[in-house]
């Protein structure tokens, strides 16, 4: 079963046989080049999802639904939780349920994915999604939600993906976090991602002068200390926005990074014997016996 929350790759909007550079993967190319090669070139992705990523997808969906429809499709959310947490359970069994209460009960009793905590997700998604929606209402509803964008870096190599939202020349990205107090800055690995989106927009004559993250924290309330048995301090969910300016220097910087990525892949294709050097992994070295 596929839902509206399932991931759609930016690869789907670029020309056939072109190489796609994912904005969210740019930081990994810089910081863990050998892992980037395994994932983006060989398709060896070991990470299949977590409680945090599933919850994040739901919170994103809440914002998208509100921006586009002014309401949220709860049924689609529960279907998505089912696909992620109730492994090997028949779709028909869940789809036959007609009330929200019965769906929650089913998910609670049948979640068997040890990597993803359905109970935590069911407790958190409403207050977190509502906090994000309230923030958007207060600060201004974006003009665009989840637009798929692309731009050619060099012949045959494209940067592409979907942007959470755009409002008045500002790219908005939603990030769920377990931090009790949200960061007051944009970490560098997210900055690579948002600058890539800004660069793509610029190539498509969509001026962007700011990038931002709206941090959405977990709803940590009504907790009891296992040590003392006493009530712990509450940390209700909050949505806090951090905004940074984008300068021409930023655009030049990210374009040089994207060009380096495309050029590295192109060099590896042209000179496969250099792949191990280009991607910093001696295991990829081609020996005489392999030639």
PDB file of C-alpha atoms in Angstrom:
ATOM      1  CA  UNK A   1       0.000   0.000   0.000  1.00  0.00           C
ATOM      2  CA  UNK A   2       1.331   3.410  -1.007  1.00  0.00           C
ATOM      3  CA  UNK A   3       0.166   6.611   0.648  1.00  0.00           C
ATOM      4  CA  UNK A   4       0.490  10.324   0.013  1.00  0.00           C
ATOM      5  CA  UNK A   5       3.231  10.400   2.655  1.00  0.00           C
ATOM      6  CA  UNK A   6       5.581   7.999   0.892  1.00  0.00           C
ATOM      7  CA  UNK A   7       8.786   9.543  -0.397  1.00  0.00           C
ATOM      8  CA  UNK A   8       8.952  10.722  -4.009  1.00  0.00           C
ATOM      9  CA  UNK A   9      12.505  11.043  -5.320  1.00  0.00           C
ATOM     10  CA  UNK A  10      13.715  14.105  -7.191  1.00  0.00           C
ATOM     11  CA  UNK A  11      15.030  11.618  -9.741  1.00  0.00           C
ATOM     12  CA  UNK A  12      11.479  11.355 -11.075  1.00  0.00           C
ATOM     13  CA  UNK A  13      11.523  14.882 -12.541  1.00  0.00           C
ATOM     14  CA  UNK A  14      14.923  14.965 -14.272  1.00  0.00           C
ATOM     15  CA  UNK A  15      15.656  13.713 -17.818  1.00  0.00           C
ATOM     16  CA  UNK A  16      15.940   9.978 -18.330  1.00  0.00           C
ATOM     17  CA  UNK A  17      19.478   8.641 -17.794  1.00  0.00           C
ATOM     18  CA  UNK A  18      20.570  11.904 -16.138  1.00  0.00           C
ATOM     19  CA  UNK A  19      22.374  11.749 -12.786  1.00  0.00           C
ATOM     20  CA  UNK A  20      20.455  13.282  -9.897  1.00  0.00           C
ATOM     21  CA  UNK A  21      22.068  15.105  -6.979  1.00  0.00           C
ATOM     22  CA  UNK A  22      19.821  15.080  -3.917  1.00  0.00           C
ATOM     23  CA  UNK A  23      20.013  18.304  -1.872  1.00  0.00           C
ATOM     24  CA  UNK A  24      19.710  16.306   1.354  1.00  0.00           C
ATOM     25  CA  UNK A  25      22.743  14.238   0.359  1.00  0.00           C
ATOM     26  CA  UNK A  26      25.153  17.090  -0.343  1.00  0.00           C
ATOM     27  CA  UNK A  27      26.499  17.191   3.203  1.00  0.00           C
ATOM     28  CA  UNK A  28      27.207  13.438   3.152  1.00  0.00           C
ATOM     29  CA  UNK A  29      29.308  13.869   0.010  1.00  0.00           C
ATOM     30  CA  UNK A  30      31.409  16.397   1.905  1.00  0.00           C
ATOM     31  CA  UNK A  31      31.588  14.613   5.251  1.00  0.00           C
ATOM     32  CA  UNK A  32      31.337  10.885   4.379  1.00  0.00           C
ATOM     33  CA  UNK A  33      32.229  10.616   0.715  1.00  0.00           C
ATOM     34  CA  UNK A  34      32.599   6.838   0.722  1.00  0.00           C
ATOM     35  CA  UNK A  35      29.105   6.389   2.212  1.00  0.00           C
ATOM     36  CA  UNK A  36      27.662   8.807  -0.345  1.00  0.00           C
ATOM     37  CA  UNK A  37      29.141   6.640  -3.112  1.00  0.00           C
ATOM     38  CA  UNK A  38      27.638   3.476  -1.652  1.00  0.00           C
ATOM     39  CA  UNK A  39      24.196   5.053  -1.376  1.00  0.00           C
ATOM     40  CA  UNK A  40      23.979   7.335  -4.392  1.00  0.00           C
ATOM     41  CA  UNK A  41      26.014   5.389  -6.950  1.00  0.00           C
ATOM     42  CA  UNK A  42      25.648   1.753  -5.884  1.00  0.00           C
ATOM     43  CA  UNK A  43      22.211   2.095  -4.281  1.00  0.00           C
ATOM     44  CA  UNK A  44      23.307   0.375  -1.077  1.00  0.00           C
ATOM     45  CA  UNK A  45      21.129   2.140   1.468  1.00  0.00           C
ATOM     46  CA  UNK A  46      21.266   0.533   4.891  1.00  0.00           C
ATOM     47  CA  UNK A  47      18.938   3.040   6.583  1.00  0.00           C
ATOM     48  CA  UNK A  48      15.263   2.179   6.087  1.00  0.00           C
ATOM     49  CA  UNK A  49      13.599   4.564   8.512  1.00  0.00           C
ATOM     50  CA  UNK A  50      13.179   5.281  12.206  1.00  0.00           C
ATOM     51  CA  UNK A  51      10.637   6.592  14.669  1.00  0.00           C
ATOM     52  CA  UNK A  52      11.977  10.106  14.081  1.00  0.00           C
ATOM     53  CA  UNK A  53      11.799   9.950  10.270  1.00  0.00           C
ATOM     54  CA  UNK A  54       8.266   8.543  10.258  1.00  0.00           C
ATOM     55  CA  UNK A  55       7.122  11.193  12.731  1.00  0.00           C
ATOM     56  CA  UNK A  56       8.866  13.853  10.664  1.00  0.00           C
ATOM     57  CA  UNK A  57       7.072  12.733   7.499  1.00  0.00           C
ATOM     58  CA  UNK A  58       3.722  12.990   9.266  1.00  0.00           C
ATOM     59  CA  UNK A  59       4.413  16.476  10.624  1.00  0.00           C
ATOM     60  CA  UNK A  60       5.484  17.575   7.127  1.00  0.00           C
ATOM     61  CA  UNK A  61       2.245  16.136   5.728  1.00  0.00           C
ATOM     62  CA  UNK A  62       0.179  18.061   8.286  1.00  0.00           C
ATOM     63  CA  UNK A  63       1.713  21.338   7.104  1.00  0.00           C
ATOM     64  CA  UNK A  64       1.315  20.477   3.424  1.00  0.00           C
ATOM     65  CA  UNK A  65      -2.316  19.466   3.903  1.00  0.00           C
ATOM     66  CA  UNK A  66      -3.174  22.638   5.812  1.00  0.00           C
ATOM     67  CA  UNK A  67      -1.440  24.909   3.283  1.00  0.00           C
ATOM     68  CA  UNK A  68      -3.147  23.254   0.318  1.00  0.00           C
ATOM     69  CA  UNK A  69      -6.523  22.206   1.738  1.00  0.00           C
ATOM     70  CA  UNK A  70      -6.929  23.945   5.125  1.00  0.00           C
ATOM     71  CA  UNK A  71      -7.534  20.516   6.688  1.00  0.00           C
ATOM     72  CA  UNK A  72      -5.556  17.348   7.338  1.00  0.00           C
ATOM     73  CA  UNK A  73      -6.383  13.895   5.961  1.00  0.00           C
ATOM     74  CA  UNK A  74      -6.070  11.796   9.117  1.00  0.00           C
ATOM     75  CA  UNK A  75      -6.919   8.545   7.319  1.00  0.00           C
ATOM     76  CA  UNK A  76      -3.866   8.892   5.113  1.00  0.00           C
ATOM     77  CA  UNK A  77      -1.676   9.399   8.184  1.00  0.00           C
ATOM     78  CA  UNK A  78      -2.956   6.242   9.857  1.00  0.00           C
ATOM     79  CA  UNK A  79      -2.457   4.274   6.643  1.00  0.00           C
ATOM     80  CA  UNK A  80       1.124   5.492   6.523  1.00  0.00           C
ATOM     81  CA  UNK A  81       1.751   4.514  10.159  1.00  0.00           C
ATOM     82  CA  UNK A  82       0.325   1.088   9.333  1.00  0.00           C
ATOM     83  CA  UNK A  83       2.727   0.598   6.393  1.00  0.00           C
ATOM     84  CA  UNK A  84       5.698   1.543   8.564  1.00  0.00           C
ATOM     85  CA  UNK A  85       4.896  -0.278  11.799  1.00  0.00           C
ATOM     86  CA  UNK A  86       2.609  -3.262  11.155  1.00  0.00           C
ATOM     87  CA  UNK A  87       4.892  -5.508   9.142  1.00  0.00           C
ATOM     88  CA  UNK A  88       3.414  -8.412   7.170  1.00  0.00           C
ATOM     89  CA  UNK A  89      -0.110  -7.501   8.259  1.00  0.00           C
ATOM     90  CA  UNK A  90      -2.720  -7.656   5.442  1.00  0.00           C
ATOM     91  CA  UNK A  91      -3.728  -4.272   4.046  1.00  0.00           C
ATOM     92  CA  UNK A  92      -7.359  -5.329   3.752  1.00  0.00           C
ATOM     93  CA  UNK A  93      -7.592  -5.923   7.497  1.00  0.00           C
ATOM     94  CA  UNK A  94      -6.609  -2.354   8.310  1.00  0.00           C
ATOM     95  CA  UNK A  95      -8.476  -0.735   5.418  1.00  0.00           C
ATOM     96  CA  UNK A  96     -11.702  -2.358   6.612  1.00  0.00           C
ATOM     97  CA  UNK A  97     -11.631  -0.234   9.783  1.00  0.00           C
ATOM     98  CA  UNK A  98     -13.975   2.739   9.614  1.00  0.00           C
ATOM     99  CA  UNK A  99     -13.396   4.823  12.752  1.00  0.00           C
ATOM    100  CA  UNK A 100     -10.364   6.721  13.964  1.00  0.00           C
ATOM    101  CA  UNK A 101     -10.565   4.976  17.321  1.00  0.00           C
ATOM    102  CA  UNK A 102     -10.489   1.519  15.735  1.00  0.00           C
ATOM    103  CA  UNK A 103      -7.478   2.446  13.624  1.00  0.00           C
ATOM    104  CA  UNK A 104      -5.554   3.723  16.633  1.00  0.00           C
ATOM    105  CA  UNK A 105      -6.433   0.575  18.574  1.00  0.00           C
ATOM    106  CA  UNK A 106      -5.310  -1.634  15.684  1.00  0.00           C
ATOM    107  CA  UNK A 107      -2.002   0.192  15.316  1.00  0.00           C
ATOM    108  CA  UNK A 108      -1.393   0.042  19.061  1.00  0.00           C
ATOM    109  CA  UNK A 109      -2.034  -3.692  19.244  1.00  0.00           C
ATOM    110  CA  UNK A 110      -0.379  -4.783  15.989  1.00  0.00           C
ATOM    111  CA  UNK A 111       2.741  -2.635  15.645  1.00  0.00           C
ATOM    112  CA  UNK A 112       5.621  -5.107  15.330  1.00  0.00           C
ATOM    113  CA  UNK A 113       8.435  -3.123  13.719  1.00  0.00           C
ATOM    114  CA  UNK A 114      11.092  -3.049  16.418  1.00  0.00           C
ATOM    115  CA  UNK A 115      12.824  -0.119  14.693  1.00  0.00           C
ATOM    116  CA  UNK A 116       9.811   2.197  14.761  1.00  0.00           C
ATOM    117  CA  UNK A 117       7.756   3.060  17.850  1.00  0.00           C
ATOM    118  CA  UNK A 118       4.145   3.390  16.731  1.00  0.00           C
ATOM    119  CA  UNK A 119       2.955   4.293  20.238  1.00  0.00           C
ATOM    120  CA  UNK A 120       5.289   7.285  20.418  1.00  0.00           C
ATOM    121  CA  UNK A 121       4.227   8.411  16.949  1.00  0.00           C
ATOM    122  CA  UNK A 122       0.536   8.151  17.829  1.00  0.00           C
ATOM    123  CA  UNK A 123       1.132  10.254  20.950  1.00  0.00           C
ATOM    124  CA  UNK A 124       3.212  12.907  19.228  1.00  0.00           C
ATOM    125  CA  UNK A 125       1.970  13.609  15.727  1.00  0.00           C
ATOM    126  CA  UNK A 126      -1.112  15.651  16.619  1.00  0.00           C
ATOM    127  CA  UNK A 127       0.470  18.172  19.036  1.00  0.00           C
ATOM    128  CA  UNK A 128       3.550  18.496  16.826  1.00  0.00           C
ATOM    129  CA  UNK A 129       1.557  18.894  13.624  1.00  0.00           C
ATOM    130  CA  UNK A 130      -0.753  21.422  15.277  1.00  0.00           C
ATOM    131  CA  UNK A 131       2.185  23.444  16.625  1.00  0.00           C
ATOM    132  CA  UNK A 132       3.604  23.728  13.110  1.00  0.00           C
ATOM    133  CA  UNK A 133       0.246  24.697  11.629  1.00  0.00           C
ATOM    134  CA  UNK A 134      -0.251  27.343  14.337  1.00  0.00           C
ATOM    135  CA  UNK A 135       3.170  28.775  13.537  1.00  0.00           C
ATOM    136  CA  UNK A 136       2.335  28.994   9.822  1.00  0.00           C
ATOM    137  CA  UNK A 137      -0.956  30.728  10.602  1.00  0.00           C
ATOM    138  CA  UNK A 138       0.839  33.235  12.832  1.00  0.00           C
ATOM    139  CA  UNK A 139       3.760  34.015  10.490  1.00  0.00           C
ATOM    140  CA  UNK A 140       2.019  33.729   7.142  1.00  0.00           C
ATOM    141  CA  UNK A 141       0.843  30.846   4.960  1.00  0.00           C
ATOM    142  CA  UNK A 142       3.463  29.951   2.309  1.00  0.00           C
ATOM    143  CA  UNK A 143       2.604  30.496  -1.347  1.00  0.00           C
ATOM    144  CA  UNK A 144       4.078  27.119  -2.306  1.00  0.00           C
ATOM    145  CA  UNK A 145       4.098  23.784  -0.490  1.00  0.00           C
ATOM    146  CA  UNK A 146       6.245  20.799  -1.504  1.00  0.00           C
ATOM    147  CA  UNK A 147       7.096  22.042  -5.010  1.00  0.00           C
ATOM    148  CA  UNK A 148       9.334  19.649  -6.959  1.00  0.00           C
ATOM    149  CA  UNK A 149      12.251  21.608  -8.439  1.00  0.00           C
ATOM    150  CA  UNK A 150      15.282  20.857 -10.605  1.00  0.00           C
ATOM    151  CA  UNK A 151      18.225  22.575 -12.276  1.00  0.00           C
ATOM    152  CA  UNK A 152      21.101  21.315 -14.424  1.00  0.00           C
ATOM    153  CA  UNK A 153      24.518  21.617 -12.784  1.00  0.00           C
ATOM    154  CA  UNK A 154      26.434  20.496 -15.871  1.00  0.00           C
ATOM    155  CA  UNK A 155      25.358  18.457 -18.910  1.00  0.00           C
ATOM    156  CA  UNK A 156      23.738  15.239 -17.705  1.00  0.00           C
ATOM    157  CA  UNK A 157      23.882  16.147 -14.004  1.00  0.00           C
ATOM    158  CA  UNK A 158      20.931  17.688 -12.186  1.00  0.00           C
ATOM    159  CA  UNK A 159      20.137  18.831  -8.660  1.00  0.00           C
ATOM    160  CA  UNK A 160      16.517  18.074  -7.810  1.00  0.00           C
ATOM    161  CA  UNK A 161      14.075  17.480  -4.979  1.00  0.00           C
ATOM    162  CA  UNK A 162      11.050  18.909  -3.180  1.00  0.00           C
ATOM    163  CA  UNK A 163      11.064  22.030  -1.008  1.00  0.00           C
ATOM    164  CA  UNK A 164       8.909  22.008   2.112  1.00  0.00           C
ATOM    165  CA  UNK A 165       7.588  25.516   1.487  1.00  0.00           C
ATOM    166  CA  UNK A 166       8.379  28.916  -0.058  1.00  0.00           C
ATOM    167  CA  UNK A 167       7.068  32.232   1.233  1.00  0.00           C
ATOM    168  CA  UNK A 168       8.026  35.706   0.025  1.00  0.00           C
ATOM    169  CA  UNK A 169      11.444  34.692  -1.338  1.00  0.00           C
ATOM    170  CA  UNK A 170      12.254  32.486   1.665  1.00  0.00           C
ATOM    171  CA  UNK A 171      12.752  28.733   1.600  1.00  0.00           C
ATOM    172  CA  UNK A 172      11.185  27.067   4.635  1.00  0.00           C
ATOM    173  CA  UNK A 173      12.240  23.649   5.872  1.00  0.00           C
ATOM    174  CA  UNK A 174      10.514  21.768   8.689  1.00  0.00           C
ATOM    175  CA  UNK A 175      12.703  19.752  11.043  1.00  0.00           C
ATOM    176  CA  UNK A 176      11.364  17.715  13.948  1.00  0.00           C
ATOM    177  CA  UNK A 177      13.784  17.494  16.852  1.00  0.00           C
ATOM    178  CA  UNK A 178      14.174  15.788  20.210  1.00  0.00           C
ATOM    179  CA  UNK A 179      15.975  18.860  21.569  1.00  0.00           C
ATOM    180  CA  UNK A 180      14.123  20.424  24.464  1.00  0.00           C
ATOM    181  CA  UNK A 181      15.346  23.838  23.334  1.00  0.00           C
ATOM    182  CA  UNK A 182      15.588  24.286  19.547  1.00  0.00           C
ATOM    183  CA  UNK A 183      18.848  25.469  18.001  1.00  0.00           C
ATOM    184  CA  UNK A 184      19.098  29.158  17.194  1.00  0.00           C
ATOM    185  CA  UNK A 185      21.047  28.555  14.003  1.00  0.00           C
ATOM    186  CA  UNK A 186      21.011  26.362  10.887  1.00  0.00           C
ATOM    187  CA  UNK A 187      23.550  23.527  11.230  1.00  0.00           C
ATOM    188  CA  UNK A 188      25.957  23.216   8.320  1.00  0.00           C
ATOM    189  CA  UNK A 189      24.606  19.889   7.056  1.00  0.00           C
ATOM    190  CA  UNK A 190      21.173  21.460   6.693  1.00  0.00           C
ATOM    191  CA  UNK A 191      22.658  24.630   5.259  1.00  0.00           C
ATOM    192  CA  UNK A 192      24.110  22.639   2.336  1.00  0.00           C
ATOM    193  CA  UNK A 193      20.635  21.288   1.643  1.00  0.00           C
ATOM    194  CA  UNK A 194      18.808  24.618   1.827  1.00  0.00           C
ATOM    195  CA  UNK A 195      21.418  26.482  -0.207  1.00  0.00           C
ATOM    196  CA  UNK A 196      21.099  23.809  -2.889  1.00  0.00           C
ATOM    197  CA  UNK A 197      17.376  24.437  -3.044  1.00  0.00           C
ATOM    198  CA  UNK A 198      17.994  28.186  -3.163  1.00  0.00           C
ATOM    199  CA  UNK A 199      20.437  27.670  -6.062  1.00  0.00           C
ATOM    200  CA  UNK A 200      17.910  25.530  -7.944  1.00  0.00           C
ATOM    201  CA  UNK A 201      15.284  28.239  -7.497  1.00  0.00           C
ATOM    202  CA  UNK A 202      17.684  30.888  -8.759  1.00  0.00           C
ATOM    203  CA  UNK A 203      18.329  28.884 -11.922  1.00  0.00           C
ATOM    204  CA  UNK A 204      14.581  28.872 -12.480  1.00  0.00           C
ATOM    205  CA  UNK A 205      14.211  32.642 -12.011  1.00  0.00           C
ATOM    206  CA  UNK A 206      12.725  32.252  -8.535  1.00  0.00           C
ATOM    207  CA  UNK A 207      14.643  34.763  -6.376  1.00  0.00           C
ATOM    208  CA  UNK A 208      15.488  33.498  -2.889  1.00  0.00           C
ATOM    209  CA  UNK A 209      17.149  35.774  -0.337  1.00  0.00           C
ATOM    210  CA  UNK A 210      16.557  33.772   2.874  1.00  0.00           C
ATOM    211  CA  UNK A 211      16.617  30.195   4.058  1.00  0.00           C
ATOM    212  CA  UNK A 212      14.948  29.023   7.242  1.00  0.00           C
ATOM    213  CA  UNK A 213      14.208  26.054   9.451  1.00  0.00           C
ATOM    214  CA  UNK A 214      11.122  25.694  11.593  1.00  0.00           C
ATOM    215  CA  UNK A 215      12.155  23.397  14.430  1.00  0.00           C
ATOM    216  CA  UNK A 216       9.278  21.366  15.876  1.00  0.00           C
ATOM    217  CA  UNK A 217      10.025  19.813  19.254  1.00  0.00           C
ATOM    218  CA  UNK A 218       8.531  16.713  20.838  1.00  0.00           C
ATOM    219  CA  UNK A 219       5.621  17.082  23.248  1.00  0.00           C
ATOM    220  CA  UNK A 220       7.388  15.949  26.431  1.00  0.00           C
ATOM    221  CA  UNK A 221       4.738  16.319  29.123  1.00  0.00           C
ATOM    222  CA  UNK A 222       3.347  14.321  32.048  1.00  0.00           C
ATOM    223  CA  UNK A 223       6.616  12.462  32.560  1.00  0.00           C
ATOM    224  CA  UNK A 224       7.461  10.699  35.805  1.00  0.00           C
ATOM    225  CA  UNK A 225      11.046  10.207  36.964  1.00  0.00           C
ATOM    226  CA  UNK A 226      11.988   6.519  37.215  1.00  0.00           C
ATOM    227  CA  UNK A 227      14.440   7.459  39.985  1.00  0.00           C
ATOM    228  CA  UNK A 228      12.317   9.640  42.262  1.00  0.00           C
ATOM    229  CA  UNK A 229       8.794   8.791  41.128  1.00  0.00           C
ATOM    230  CA  UNK A 230       8.059  12.511  40.961  1.00  0.00           C
ATOM    231  CA  UNK A 231       6.695  14.539  38.078  1.00  0.00           C
ATOM    232  CA  UNK A 232       9.348  15.938  35.751  1.00  0.00           C
ATOM    233  CA  UNK A 233       9.369  19.345  34.113  1.00  0.00           C
ATOM    234  CA  UNK A 234       7.033  19.604  31.120  1.00  0.00           C
ATOM    235  CA  UNK A 235       8.352  20.618  27.706  1.00  0.00           C
ATOM    236  CA  UNK A 236       5.267  21.187  25.520  1.00  0.00           C
ATOM    237  CA  UNK A 237       5.856  21.000  21.784  1.00  0.00           C
ATOM    238  CA  UNK A 238       6.853  24.264  20.156  1.00  0.00           C
ATOM    239  CA  UNK A 239       7.622  25.481  16.660  1.00  0.00           C
ATOM    240  CA  UNK A 240      10.559  27.895  16.497  1.00  0.00           C
ATOM    241  CA  UNK A 241      11.855  29.445  13.286  1.00  0.00           C
ATOM    242  CA  UNK A 242      15.464  30.341  12.487  1.00  0.00           C
ATOM    243  CA  UNK A 243      16.116  32.532   9.437  1.00  0.00           C
ATOM    244  CA  UNK A 244      19.402  33.274   7.660  1.00  0.00           C
ATOM    245  CA  UNK A 245      20.160  35.530   4.702  1.00  0.00           C
ATOM    246  CA  UNK A 246      21.440  34.139   1.407  1.00  0.00           C
ATOM    247  CA  UNK A 247      24.179  36.164  -0.272  1.00  0.00           C
ATOM    248  CA  UNK A 248      25.831  36.009  -3.678  1.00  0.00           C
ATOM    249  CA  UNK A 249      28.830  34.444  -1.956  1.00  0.00           C
ATOM    250  CA  UNK A 250      26.554  31.678  -0.697  1.00  0.00           C
ATOM    251  CA  UNK A 251      25.318  31.042  -4.226  1.00  0.00           C
ATOM    252  CA  UNK A 252      28.857  30.869  -5.573  1.00  0.00           C
ATOM    253  CA  UNK A 253      29.849  28.529  -2.763  1.00  0.00           C
ATOM    254  CA  UNK A 254      27.032  26.027  -3.261  1.00  0.00           C
ATOM    255  CA  UNK A 255      27.403  26.091  -7.044  1.00  0.00           C
ATOM    256  CA  UNK A 256      31.075  25.165  -6.636  1.00  0.00           C
ATOM    257  CA  UNK A 257      30.076  22.266  -4.344  1.00  0.00           C
ATOM    258  CA  UNK A 258      27.463  20.966  -6.778  1.00  0.00           C
ATOM    259  CA  UNK A 259      29.910  21.271  -9.669  1.00  0.00           C
ATOM    260  CA  UNK A 260      32.484  19.349  -7.659  1.00  0.00           C
ATOM    261  CA  UNK A 261      30.003  16.539  -6.994  1.00  0.00           C
ATOM    262  CA  UNK A 262      28.985  16.297 -10.641  1.00  0.00           C
ATOM    263  CA  UNK A 263      32.600  16.487 -11.818  1.00  0.00           C
ATOM    264  CA  UNK A 264      33.664  13.774  -9.361  1.00  0.00           C
ATOM    265  CA  UNK A 265      30.999  11.360 -10.590  1.00  0.00           C
ATOM    266  CA  UNK A 266      31.842  12.200 -14.197  1.00  0.00           C
ATOM    267  CA  UNK A 267      35.562  11.601 -13.589  1.00  0.00           C
ATOM    268  CA  UNK A 268      34.782   8.244 -11.990  1.00  0.00           C
ATOM    269  CA  UNK A 269      32.764   7.208 -15.012  1.00  0.00           C
ATOM    270  CA  UNK A 270      35.496   8.294 -17.399  1.00  0.00           C
ATOM    271  CA  UNK A 271      38.352   6.881 -15.321  1.00  0.00           C
ATOM    272  CA  UNK A 272      36.950   4.014 -13.193  1.00  0.00           C
ATOM    273  CA  UNK A 273      40.454   3.141 -12.017  1.00  0.00           C
ATOM    274  CA  UNK A 274      40.403   6.395 -10.030  1.00  0.00           C
ATOM    275  CA  UNK A 275      37.081   5.709  -8.292  1.00  0.00           C
ATOM    276  CA  UNK A 276      38.737   4.607  -5.045  1.00  0.00           C
ATOM    277  CA  UNK A 277      40.711   7.862  -4.924  1.00  0.00           C
ATOM    278  CA  UNK A 278      37.785  10.078  -5.867  1.00  0.00           C
ATOM    279  CA  UNK A 279      35.477   8.553  -3.261  1.00  0.00           C
ATOM    280  CA  UNK A 280      38.139   7.934  -0.605  1.00  0.00           C
ATOM    281  CA  UNK A 281      37.557   4.192  -0.303  1.00  0.00           C
ATOM    282  CA  UNK A 282      40.465   1.770  -0.957  1.00  0.00           C
ATOM    283  CA  UNK A 283      37.962  -1.103  -1.137  1.00  0.00           C
ATOM    284  CA  UNK A 284      36.906   0.242  -4.545  1.00  0.00           C
ATOM    285  CA  UNK A 285      40.384  -0.042  -6.009  1.00  0.00           C
ATOM    286  CA  UNK A 286      40.552  -1.969  -9.265  1.00  0.00           C
ATOM    287  CA  UNK A 287      43.477  -4.428  -9.221  1.00  0.00           C
ATOM    288  CA  UNK A 288      45.181  -5.977 -12.240  1.00  0.00           C
ATOM    289  CA  UNK A 289      43.252  -9.193 -11.576  1.00  0.00           C
ATOM    290  CA  UNK A 290      39.975  -7.330 -11.898  1.00  0.00           C
ATOM    291  CA  UNK A 291      40.814  -5.542 -15.130  1.00  0.00           C
TER     292      UNK A 291
END
